[in-house]
Amino acid sequence: MKKKRNEYIAQFYRGNRGAFFLAVLTALLATGLHLIIARALQQMIDGISGVPGAPGLAGMAGWIGAVLVLILLVKALEYHSQPRFIQKAMQQYKEYAFRKLTEKSLASFDEEASARYLAAFSHDAETIETGYLEGQFHLLTSAADFIGALVMMLLYSPAMTGISCAFFILPAGVSLLMGKRIQQSERRVSQKNETFTATLKDSLGGFSVMKSFRAEGPIQALFAGSNRAMEQAKCCKRRQVIALGTLASLAGVLAQLGTFWAGAWLAFSGAGITPGVLIIFINLAAYVIEPLQVIPERLAALRAAEGLIDKLADALEEPERQPGAPLPDTLRQGIELRNVSFAYKGETRPALAGISARFAAGGCYAVVGGSGSGKSTLLGLLTASRRDYSGEILYDGQELKTASIESLYDLVGLIQQDVFLFDASIRDNITLFRDFPPEQVEQAIRQAGLAPLIAARGTVYRCGENGRGLSGGEQQRVAIARSLLKRSQVLLVDEATAALDPATARQVTLSILELAGITRILVTHRLDETLLRRCDGILALKDGRLAESGTFDQLMNAKGYFYSLFTVAQ
């Protein structure tokens, strides 16, 4: 656990140690400034009181000038060091975490809730910034104040220091008592924020479903419940912080007044305690009491931040995979399934059972069947989203379980019903922000049927959030162009035209069918005779089993399961 955490903490300081050490120096200089101010106050009070050897008005003015110059110097160093360090630290931490996220396999990511990562990069990151990065400088300053004040008190009067320390036990005990509770509250706030983020994401993502089913009331209730739980957790944390502050203030006031009383008693006893020394003890007592109050709280905040780092590190931990052999750059024989079965965790009925099929290289195939027949599951296995299947899936004779995921992604392109588009230009959405020769981009645009759109709007046209500036058919054509530009040897299409009108669906499907030299496997619920006749083969699935396979004419003449599906669809 600690080793994984250290990998992430190391990102704070990578190439950032100069700013860090300057910020540390600033924190130590701030302590020195506090002690100099206390010394100046003692000298000025003794001067006013007429203590022999104390400075006059000119000397007092000199102390004031020196203090002001030191304040400006310390604050100037803080201005240039701490913000710069924190900026680079958080920038590198989030970029490292995001890089680890993008390195996760598709199978691992699909099993997780994305709200966990939304919370990690927003609320949790802010907590780490304040609790860990800023907190370490606060801790350093507090510890230095504590040590420096005690040393200075001992130099002035060991007897009075000993008496004062007895009064310091109470604020230290209060802070230790409450610090652990605040740490636990911070964890609860993080958990509730993750749930709230998930609810908000689902509510926005399902907005059209909510409106079409008139489910505003229940969705509002879900949001309100999640929001209420998060705010209650935050309220509980605030109350504990206020309670800690109240008890600590009471204990601190008691300690300062007790110190003053002890100093007054020593002064009346003739122990040589001047008014200036009495005042400086009160001042220095504050620098001892405050660390006793805040150090446990800040340590708790730092541990809570470390807990959030551990939480993200655990989420990003990818199970160690054996390095696989690369698949060929070009598919020459095809894809073969031999007695493939698969069941989702917790399900007794298999999603696929004993599937055997062959897809010849360069051919075009359709996978059809009713809802829940296993069509999308089959495509998922072909992209290695799951590897816990039985049987064999062979790409040019090589078992998929022994292949490297990277070479599979190079070989295979996937087009789904919901095409994700960035809020960027059409060109950037086709190239995914990478550089390609212009002639390759133009060829992909032409083959995907995007030429009319480009002619009308240009490649710099901004698609809008998740492609809202394009029609469904245009979004699908962008997805096709992506795969063509990537030069995928295999194109898997999962219900890509389900949300399109029949005319647009036909055009998009026809564009896919006309892609020569690419192995195409289309999962579809649209049984269009013209398009199905152009397929080299059709697989008809029923309840996770292969009911029939063959060409369109063969299946229609057999008058079996496919025939009944096709007849009902017409």
Coordinates of C-alpha atoms in Angstrom, one line a residue:
M1 CA 0.0 0.0 0.0
K2 CA 2.7 2.5 1.1
K3 CA 4.8 1.6 -2.0
K4 CA 2.0 2.4 -4.3
R5 CA 1.2 5.6 -2.5
N6 CA 4.9 6.7 -2.7
E7 CA 4.8 6.4 -6.5
Y8 CA 2.0 9.1 -6.6
I9 CA 3.6 11.3 -3.9
A10 CA 6.8 11.2 -5.8
Q11 CA 5.0 13.1 -8.6
F12 CA 4.7 16.2 -6.3
Y13 CA 8.4 16.6 -6.2
R14 CA 9.5 15.4 -9.6
G15 CA 11.5 18.3 -11.1
N16 CA 10.0 20.5 -8.4
R17 CA 12.5 20.2 -5.5
G18 CA 13.9 23.7 -6.0
A19 CA 10.5 25.3 -5.4
F20 CA 9.8 22.9 -2.5
F21 CA 13.0 23.7 -0.6
L22 CA 12.4 27.4 -1.1
A23 CA 8.9 27.0 0.3
V24 CA 10.4 25.1 3.3
L25 CA 12.9 27.9 3.8
T26 CA 10.1 30.4 3.8
A27 CA 8.2 28.4 6.4
L28 CA 11.3 28.4 8.7
L29 CA 11.9 32.1 8.1
A30 CA 8.3 32.7 9.2
T31 CA 9.0 31.1 12.5
G32 CA 12.1 33.3 12.9
L33 CA 9.9 36.3 12.1
H34 CA 7.5 35.4 14.8
L35 CA 10.2 35.2 17.4
I36 CA 11.7 38.5 16.3
I37 CA 8.3 40.2 16.6
A38 CA 8.0 38.8 20.1
R39 CA 11.5 40.0 21.0
A40 CA 10.7 43.5 19.6
L41 CA 7.5 43.7 21.7
Q42 CA 9.4 42.7 24.8
Q43 CA 12.1 45.4 24.2
M44 CA 9.5 48.1 23.5
I45 CA 7.4 47.3 26.6
D46 CA 10.5 47.3 28.8
G47 CA 11.6 50.6 27.2
I48 CA 8.2 52.1 28.1
S49 CA 8.4 50.7 31.6
G50 CA 11.8 52.3 32.1
V51 CA 13.7 49.0 32.6
P52 CA 17.5 49.8 32.5
G53 CA 19.2 48.9 29.2
A54 CA 15.9 48.9 27.3
P55 CA 15.8 50.9 24.0
G56 CA 14.5 54.4 23.7
L57 CA 12.2 55.8 21.1
A58 CA 14.8 55.7 18.3
G59 CA 15.6 52.1 19.2
M60 CA 11.9 51.2 19.2
A61 CA 11.6 52.8 15.7
G62 CA 14.5 50.6 14.6
W63 CA 12.8 47.4 15.8
I64 CA 9.6 48.4 13.9
G65 CA 11.5 49.1 10.7
A66 CA 13.4 45.8 10.9
V67 CA 10.1 43.9 11.5
L68 CA 8.4 45.5 8.5
V69 CA 11.4 44.7 6.2
L70 CA 11.5 41.0 7.4
I71 CA 7.7 40.7 6.8
L72 CA 8.1 41.9 3.3
L73 CA 11.0 39.6 2.6
V74 CA 9.3 36.5 4.0
K75 CA 6.0 37.2 2.1
A76 CA 7.9 37.8 -1.1
L77 CA 9.6 34.4 -0.8
E78 CA 6.3 32.8 0.0
Y79 CA 4.7 34.5 -3.0
H80 CA 7.3 33.0 -5.4
S81 CA 7.8 29.6 -3.9
Q82 CA 4.7 27.9 -2.4
P83 CA 2.1 28.6 -5.2
R84 CA 4.6 27.6 -7.8
F85 CA 5.4 24.3 -6.0
I86 CA 1.7 23.4 -5.4
Q87 CA 0.8 24.3 -9.0
K88 CA 3.4 22.0 -10.5
A89 CA 2.8 19.3 -7.9
M90 CA -0.9 19.0 -8.5
Q91 CA -0.4 19.2 -12.2
Q92 CA 2.1 16.3 -12.3
Y93 CA 0.0 14.2 -9.8
K94 CA -3.2 14.5 -11.8
E95 CA -1.4 13.9 -15.1
Y96 CA 0.4 10.8 -13.7
A97 CA -2.9 9.5 -12.4
F98 CA -4.7 10.1 -15.7
R99 CA -1.9 8.4 -17.6
K100 CA -2.3 5.3 -15.3
L101 CA -6.1 5.5 -15.9
T102 CA -5.7 5.5 -19.7
E103 CA -3.3 2.4 -19.4
K104 CA -6.1 0.3 -17.7
S105 CA -7.6 -2.4 -19.9
L106 CA -11.0 -2.0 -21.3
A107 CA -12.2 -5.0 -19.3
S108 CA -11.0 -3.4 -16.0
F109 CA -12.5 0.0 -16.7
D110 CA -15.9 -1.4 -17.8
E111 CA -16.3 -3.1 -14.4
E112 CA -15.8 0.2 -12.5
A113 CA -17.9 3.3 -11.8
S114 CA -16.5 6.4 -13.6
A115 CA -17.9 8.5 -10.7
R116 CA -15.0 7.2 -8.6
Y117 CA -12.5 8.9 -10.9
L118 CA -14.6 12.1 -11.3
A119 CA -14.5 12.4 -7.5
A120 CA -10.8 11.6 -7.4
F121 CA -9.9 14.3 -9.9
S122 CA -12.2 17.0 -8.3
H123 CA -13.1 16.9 -4.6
D124 CA -10.4 14.4 -3.6
A125 CA -7.7 16.4 -5.5
E126 CA -8.7 19.6 -3.7
T127 CA -8.5 17.8 -0.3
I128 CA -5.0 16.5 -1.2
E129 CA -3.9 20.0 -2.2
T130 CA -5.0 21.6 1.1
G131 CA -4.5 18.6 3.4
Y132 CA -1.2 17.3 2.1
L133 CA 0.6 19.9 0.1
E134 CA -0.4 23.1 2.0
G135 CA -0.7 21.0 5.2
Q136 CA 3.0 20.0 5.2
F137 CA 4.1 23.6 5.2
H138 CA 1.6 24.5 7.9
L139 CA 2.9 21.5 9.9
L140 CA 6.5 22.6 9.5
T141 CA 5.7 26.2 10.5
S142 CA 3.7 25.0 13.6
A143 CA 6.5 22.6 14.7
A144 CA 9.2 25.2 14.2
D145 CA 7.0 27.8 16.1
F146 CA 6.6 25.3 19.0
I147 CA 10.3 24.5 19.2
G148 CA 11.5 28.1 18.8
A149 CA 9.1 29.5 21.3
L150 CA 10.0 26.9 23.9
V151 CA 13.7 27.5 23.4
M152 CA 13.2 31.3 23.7
M153 CA 11.1 30.9 26.8
L154 CA 13.8 28.8 28.5
L155 CA 16.4 31.4 27.7
Y156 CA 14.3 34.1 29.4
S157 CA 13.1 32.1 32.5
P158 CA 13.4 28.3 33.0
A159 CA 11.2 28.4 36.1
M160 CA 8.4 30.2 34.3
T161 CA 8.7 27.9 31.3
G162 CA 8.3 24.9 33.6
I163 CA 5.2 26.3 35.2
S164 CA 3.7 27.2 31.8
C165 CA 4.3 23.7 30.4
A166 CA 1.8 22.4 32.9
F167 CA -0.9 24.5 31.4
F168 CA -0.1 23.3 27.9
I169 CA -1.1 19.7 28.5
L170 CA -4.9 20.5 28.3
P171 CA -4.9 21.9 24.7
A172 CA -2.7 19.1 23.5
G173 CA -5.1 16.5 24.9
V174 CA -8.1 18.1 23.3
S175 CA -6.5 18.1 19.9
L176 CA -5.4 14.5 20.1
L177 CA -8.9 13.5 21.1
M178 CA -10.7 15.2 18.2
G179 CA -8.1 14.8 15.5
K180 CA -9.0 11.1 14.7
R181 CA -12.7 11.9 14.4
I182 CA -12.0 14.7 11.9
Q183 CA -10.0 12.2 9.8
Q184 CA -12.9 9.7 9.8
S185 CA -15.3 12.5 8.8
E186 CA -13.1 13.5 5.9
R187 CA -13.3 9.9 4.6
R188 CA -17.1 9.9 4.9
V189 CA -17.3 13.2 3.0
S190 CA -15.2 11.7 0.2
Q191 CA -17.4 8.6 0.0
K192 CA -20.7 10.7 -0.1
N193 CA -19.2 13.0 -2.7
E194 CA -18.4 10.0 -4.9
T195 CA -22.0 8.8 -4.6
F196 CA -23.3 12.3 -5.3
T197 CA -21.1 12.6 -8.4
A198 CA -22.4 9.3 -9.7
T199 CA -26.0 10.4 -9.2
L200 CA -25.4 13.7 -10.9
K201 CA -23.7 12.0 -13.8
D202 CA -26.5 9.4 -14.2
S203 CA -29.1 12.2 -14.1
L204 CA -27.5 14.3 -16.8
G205 CA -26.7 11.3 -18.9
G206 CA -30.2 10.0 -18.7
F207 CA -31.9 13.4 -19.2
S208 CA -33.8 12.4 -22.3
V209 CA -35.0 9.1 -20.7
M210 CA -36.2 11.1 -17.6
K211 CA -38.2 13.5 -19.8
S212 CA -39.7 10.9 -22.1
F213 CA -40.9 8.8 -19.2
R214 CA -41.9 11.9 -17.1
A215 CA -39.7 10.7 -14.3
E216 CA -38.7 14.2 -13.1
G217 CA -40.1 13.6 -9.6
P218 CA -38.3 10.3 -8.8
I219 CA -35.0 11.6 -10.3
Q220 CA -35.3 14.8 -8.3
A221 CA -35.8 12.6 -5.2
L222 CA -32.7 10.5 -6.0
F223 CA -30.6 13.7 -6.5
A224 CA -32.0 15.2 -3.3
G225 CA -31.2 12.1 -1.3
S226 CA -27.7 11.9 -2.5
N227 CA -27.2 15.7 -2.1
R228 CA -28.6 15.6 1.4
A229 CA -26.3 12.7 2.4
M230 CA -23.2 14.5 1.1
E231 CA -24.2 17.8 2.8
Q232 CA -25.0 16.1 6.1
A233 CA -21.5 14.5 6.0
K234 CA -19.9 17.9 5.4
C235 CA -22.1 19.4 8.2
C236 CA -20.9 16.7 10.6
K237 CA -17.3 17.5 9.7
R238 CA -17.8 21.2 10.2
R239 CA -19.4 20.7 13.6
Q240 CA -16.5 18.6 14.7
V241 CA -14.1 21.2 13.5
I242 CA -16.1 23.9 15.4
A243 CA -16.2 21.7 18.5
L244 CA -12.5 21.1 18.3
G245 CA -11.9 24.8 17.8
T246 CA -14.1 25.7 20.8
L247 CA -12.5 23.2 23.2
A248 CA -9.1 24.2 21.9
S249 CA -9.8 27.9 22.4
L250 CA -11.0 27.4 25.9
A251 CA -7.9 25.3 26.7
G252 CA -5.7 27.9 25.0
V253 CA -7.2 30.8 26.9
L254 CA -6.8 28.9 30.2
A255 CA -3.2 28.1 29.3
Q256 CA -2.4 31.8 28.4
L257 CA -4.1 33.2 31.5
G258 CA -2.4 30.5 33.6
T259 CA 1.0 31.5 32.1
F260 CA 0.2 35.2 32.9
W261 CA -0.8 34.3 36.5
A262 CA 2.5 32.3 36.9
G263 CA 4.5 35.2 35.5
A264 CA 2.8 37.7 37.8
W265 CA 3.4 35.5 40.8
L266 CA 7.2 35.2 39.9
A267 CA 7.3 39.0 39.4
F268 CA 5.8 39.7 42.8
S269 CA 8.2 37.2 44.3
G270 CA 11.2 39.2 43.0
A271 CA 12.3 36.6 40.4
G272 CA 13.4 39.3 38.0
I273 CA 10.5 39.1 35.6
T274 CA 10.0 42.4 33.9
P275 CA 6.8 43.6 32.3
G276 CA 8.3 43.0 28.9
V277 CA 9.4 39.4 29.8
L278 CA 5.8 38.8 31.2
I279 CA 4.3 40.0 27.9
I280 CA 6.7 38.0 25.7
F281 CA 5.9 34.8 27.7
I282 CA 2.2 35.4 26.9
N283 CA 3.1 36.0 23.2
L284 CA 5.4 32.9 23.1
A285 CA 2.8 30.8 24.9
A286 CA 0.5 31.4 21.9
Y287 CA 3.1 29.9 19.6
V288 CA 3.3 26.8 21.8
I289 CA -0.4 26.4 22.4
E290 CA -1.4 26.8 18.7
P291 CA 0.8 24.0 17.4
L292 CA -0.5 21.8 20.2
Q293 CA -4.0 22.5 19.0
V294 CA -3.5 22.4 15.2
I295 CA -0.8 19.8 14.7
P296 CA -3.0 16.8 15.6
E297 CA -5.7 18.2 13.3
R298 CA -3.3 18.8 10.5
L299 CA -1.7 15.4 10.9
A300 CA -5.3 13.9 10.7
A301 CA -5.9 16.0 7.5
L302 CA -2.6 14.8 6.1
R303 CA -3.4 11.2 6.8
A304 CA -6.8 11.6 5.3
A305 CA -5.2 13.0 2.2
E306 CA -2.8 10.0 2.1
G307 CA -5.9 7.8 2.4
L308 CA -7.4 9.5 -0.7
I309 CA -4.1 8.9 -2.6
D310 CA -4.3 5.2 -1.5
K311 CA -7.9 5.1 -2.7
L312 CA -6.9 6.3 -6.2
A313 CA -3.8 4.2 -6.4
D314 CA -5.9 1.1 -5.5
A315 CA -8.5 2.0 -8.2
L316 CA -5.8 2.5 -10.8
E317 CA -3.9 -0.7 -9.9
E318 CA -4.1 -3.0 -12.9
P319 CA -3.9 -6.7 -12.4
E320 CA -0.5 -7.9 -13.6
R321 CA -0.9 -9.5 -17.0
Q322 CA 1.5 -11.8 -18.7
P323 CA 2.9 -10.1 -21.8
G324 CA 1.2 -11.5 -24.9
A325 CA 2.5 -12.3 -28.3
P326 CA 1.7 -9.6 -30.9
L327 CA -1.1 -10.4 -33.4
P328 CA -0.2 -10.0 -37.1
D329 CA -0.5 -6.5 -38.6
T330 CA -2.6 -7.9 -41.4
L331 CA -5.4 -10.5 -41.0
R332 CA -4.8 -13.2 -43.6
Q333 CA -6.9 -16.2 -42.6
G334 CA -9.6 -14.7 -40.4
I335 CA -11.2 -15.1 -37.0
E336 CA -12.5 -18.4 -35.6
L337 CA -14.5 -19.3 -32.5
R338 CA -14.3 -22.8 -31.3
N339 CA -17.0 -23.9 -28.7
V340 CA -16.9 -20.5 -26.9
S341 CA -19.0 -20.2 -23.8
F342 CA -19.2 -17.3 -21.3
A343 CA -21.2 -16.3 -18.3
Y344 CA -21.3 -13.0 -16.4
K345 CA -20.4 -13.0 -12.7
G346 CA -23.3 -13.9 -10.6
E347 CA -25.3 -15.3 -13.5
T348 CA -26.3 -18.9 -13.6
R349 CA -27.4 -18.9 -17.3
P350 CA -24.5 -18.4 -19.8
A351 CA -24.6 -15.4 -22.0
L352 CA -23.0 -17.5 -24.7
A353 CA -22.9 -21.3 -24.9
G354 CA -20.9 -23.4 -27.3
I355 CA -20.5 -20.9 -30.1
S356 CA -18.4 -22.0 -33.1
A357 CA -18.1 -19.8 -36.1
R358 CA -15.5 -18.6 -38.7
F359 CA -15.2 -15.1 -40.2
A360 CA -12.9 -15.2 -43.3
A361 CA -10.5 -12.3 -43.7
G362 CA -11.9 -9.5 -45.8
G363 CA -15.5 -10.9 -45.5
C364 CA -18.6 -9.2 -44.2
Y365 CA -20.8 -10.9 -41.6
A366 CA -24.0 -10.1 -39.8
V367 CA -24.9 -11.3 -36.3
V368 CA -28.7 -11.2 -35.6
G369 CA -31.0 -12.3 -32.9
G370 CA -33.5 -11.2 -30.4
S371 CA -32.8 -9.0 -27.3
G372 CA -30.5 -10.9 -24.8
S373 CA -29.4 -13.4 -27.4
G374 CA -25.7 -12.6 -26.8
K375 CA -24.9 -10.5 -29.9
S376 CA -23.1 -7.7 -28.0
T377 CA -21.4 -10.2 -25.7
L378 CA -19.9 -11.9 -28.7
L379 CA -18.4 -8.7 -30.0
G380 CA -17.2 -7.9 -26.5
L381 CA -15.2 -11.2 -26.4
L382 CA -13.7 -10.4 -29.8
T383 CA -12.3 -7.2 -28.4
A384 CA -11.0 -9.0 -25.3
S385 CA -13.2 -7.0 -22.9
R386 CA -13.5 -10.4 -21.1
R387 CA -11.0 -13.1 -21.0
D388 CA -12.7 -15.5 -18.7
Y389 CA -14.4 -17.5 -21.4
S390 CA -14.0 -21.1 -22.2
G391 CA -13.2 -22.4 -25.7
E392 CA -11.0 -20.7 -28.2
I393 CA -11.0 -17.3 -30.0
L394 CA -8.4 -17.4 -32.8
Y395 CA -7.1 -14.5 -34.8
D396 CA -5.2 -16.1 -37.7
G397 CA -4.8 -19.2 -35.5
Q398 CA -3.5 -17.3 -32.5
E399 CA -5.6 -17.6 -29.3
L400 CA -6.8 -14.2 -28.1
K401 CA -5.9 -15.0 -24.4
T402 CA -2.2 -15.2 -25.4
A403 CA -2.2 -12.1 -27.5
S404 CA -1.1 -8.7 -26.4
I405 CA -3.9 -6.2 -25.9
E406 CA -2.0 -3.5 -27.7
S407 CA -1.7 -5.5 -30.9
L408 CA -5.4 -6.4 -30.8
Y409 CA -6.3 -2.7 -30.5
D410 CA -4.1 -2.0 -33.5
L411 CA -5.9 -4.7 -35.5
V412 CA -9.5 -4.1 -34.5
G413 CA -11.8 -1.1 -34.7
L414 CA -15.1 -0.9 -32.9
I415 CA -18.1 1.2 -33.7
Q416 CA -20.9 1.3 -31.1
Q417 CA -24.4 2.7 -31.1
D418 CA -23.4 5.6 -28.9
V419 CA -20.5 7.3 -30.7
F420 CA -18.4 9.5 -28.4
L421 CA -17.3 12.8 -29.9
F422 CA -15.1 15.4 -28.2
D423 CA -16.1 19.0 -28.2
A424 CA -13.5 19.7 -31.0
S425 CA -13.3 19.9 -34.8
I426 CA -14.5 17.2 -37.1
R427 CA -10.9 16.6 -38.1
D428 CA -9.7 16.2 -34.5
N429 CA -12.5 13.8 -33.8
I430 CA -11.5 11.7 -36.9
T431 CA -7.7 11.8 -36.1
L432 CA -8.3 11.8 -32.3
F433 CA -5.8 14.7 -32.0
R434 CA -3.0 12.8 -33.8
D435 CA -1.1 13.7 -36.9
F436 CA -1.8 11.9 -40.2
P437 CA -0.8 12.7 -43.7
P438 CA -3.6 14.8 -45.3
E439 CA -4.1 12.4 -48.1
Q440 CA -4.9 9.6 -45.6
V441 CA -7.4 11.8 -43.8
E442 CA -9.1 12.8 -47.1
Q443 CA -9.3 9.1 -48.1
A444 CA -10.9 8.1 -44.8
I445 CA -13.4 11.0 -45.1
R446 CA -14.3 9.9 -48.7
Q447 CA -14.7 6.2 -47.8
A448 CA -16.8 7.0 -44.8
G449 CA -19.2 9.1 -46.8
L450 CA -18.3 12.3 -45.0
A451 CA -17.4 14.3 -48.1
P452 CA -20.8 16.1 -48.3
L453 CA -20.6 17.2 -44.7
I454 CA -17.0 18.4 -45.0
A455 CA -17.9 20.3 -48.2
A456 CA -20.7 22.1 -46.3
R457 CA -19.0 22.8 -43.0
G458 CA -15.3 22.1 -43.4
T459 CA -13.0 20.0 -41.3
V460 CA -12.7 22.7 -38.6
Y461 CA -16.4 22.7 -37.8
R462 CA -16.8 22.1 -34.0
C463 CA -18.9 19.1 -33.2
G464 CA -20.1 20.3 -29.8
E465 CA -20.4 18.5 -26.5
N466 CA -20.5 14.7 -27.3
G467 CA -21.2 15.6 -31.0
R468 CA -24.5 17.4 -30.4
G469 CA -23.7 19.6 -33.5
L470 CA -23.9 16.5 -35.8
S471 CA -26.7 14.2 -36.7
G472 CA -26.7 10.6 -35.6
G473 CA -25.7 9.4 -39.1
E474 CA -22.9 12.0 -39.3
Q475 CA -21.6 10.9 -35.9
Q476 CA -21.5 7.2 -37.1
R477 CA -19.6 8.2 -40.2
V478 CA -17.0 10.0 -38.1
A479 CA -16.6 6.7 -36.2
I480 CA -16.2 4.8 -39.4
A481 CA -13.6 7.4 -40.6
R482 CA -11.7 6.9 -37.3
S483 CA -11.4 3.2 -37.9
L484 CA -10.4 3.6 -41.6
L485 CA -7.8 6.2 -40.7
K486 CA -6.5 3.8 -38.0
R487 CA -6.4 1.2 -40.8
S488 CA -8.1 -1.4 -38.7
Q489 CA -8.1 -4.9 -40.4
V490 CA -11.2 -5.8 -38.5
L491 CA -14.2 -3.6 -38.0
L492 CA -16.8 -4.6 -35.4
V493 CA -20.1 -2.7 -35.5
D494 CA -22.4 -3.1 -32.5
E495 CA -25.9 -1.9 -33.2
A496 CA -24.4 1.3 -34.8
T497 CA -27.6 2.2 -36.6
A498 CA -30.1 1.4 -33.9
A499 CA -30.9 5.0 -33.1
L500 CA -31.0 6.2 -36.7
D501 CA -33.9 6.5 -39.1
P502 CA -34.2 3.7 -41.7
A503 CA -32.9 5.8 -44.6
T504 CA -29.8 7.0 -42.7
A505 CA -29.3 3.6 -41.2
R506 CA -29.3 2.1 -44.7
Q507 CA -26.7 4.7 -45.9
V508 CA -24.4 4.1 -43.0
T509 CA -24.6 0.3 -43.2
L510 CA -24.0 0.5 -47.0
S511 CA -20.9 2.5 -46.3
I512 CA -19.6 -0.2 -44.1
L513 CA -20.5 -3.0 -46.5
E514 CA -18.6 -1.2 -49.3
L515 CA -15.3 -1.2 -47.3
A516 CA -13.2 -3.7 -49.3
G517 CA -10.3 -5.5 -47.8
I518 CA -11.6 -5.2 -44.2
T519 CA -13.2 -8.0 -42.1
R520 CA -16.5 -6.6 -41.0
I521 CA -18.8 -8.1 -38.3
L522 CA -22.1 -6.2 -37.8
V523 CA -24.4 -6.8 -34.9
T524 CA -27.8 -5.5 -36.1
H525 CA -31.5 -5.6 -35.3
R526 CA -32.4 -4.2 -38.7
L527 CA -33.2 -7.1 -41.1
D528 CA -32.9 -5.3 -44.4
E529 CA -32.9 -7.9 -47.2
T530 CA -30.8 -5.8 -49.7
L531 CA -28.1 -5.3 -47.1
L532 CA -28.2 -8.8 -45.7
R533 CA -27.8 -10.3 -49.2
R534 CA -24.5 -8.5 -49.5
C535 CA -23.1 -10.2 -46.4
D536 CA -20.9 -13.3 -46.8
G537 CA -22.6 -15.0 -43.9
I538 CA -25.2 -14.5 -41.2
L539 CA -25.1 -15.8 -37.6
A540 CA -28.5 -16.1 -35.9
L541 CA -28.2 -16.3 -32.1
K542 CA -30.9 -17.4 -29.7
D543 CA -30.6 -17.5 -25.9
G544 CA -26.8 -17.4 -26.2
R545 CA -26.6 -20.3 -28.7
L546 CA -25.9 -20.3 -32.4
A547 CA -29.3 -21.3 -33.8
E548 CA -28.3 -21.0 -37.5
S549 CA -25.6 -19.7 -39.8
G550 CA -25.3 -19.3 -43.5
T551 CA -26.0 -16.9 -46.4
F552 CA -29.3 -15.0 -46.6
D553 CA -30.7 -17.4 -49.2
Q554 CA -29.6 -20.5 -47.3
L555 CA -31.3 -19.4 -44.1
M556 CA -34.5 -18.2 -45.8
N557 CA -34.8 -21.6 -47.6
A558 CA -34.3 -23.5 -44.4
K559 CA -37.3 -21.7 -43.0
G560 CA -35.9 -21.9 -39.4
Y561 CA -35.2 -19.4 -36.7
F562 CA -33.8 -16.7 -39.0
Y563 CA -36.7 -17.1 -41.3
S564 CA -39.1 -16.4 -38.4
L565 CA -37.1 -13.4 -37.3
F566 CA -37.0 -11.9 -40.8
T567 CA -40.7 -12.5 -41.4
V568 CA -41.7 -10.8 -38.2
A569 CA -39.5 -7.8 -38.9
Q570 CA -41.0 -7.2 -42.4

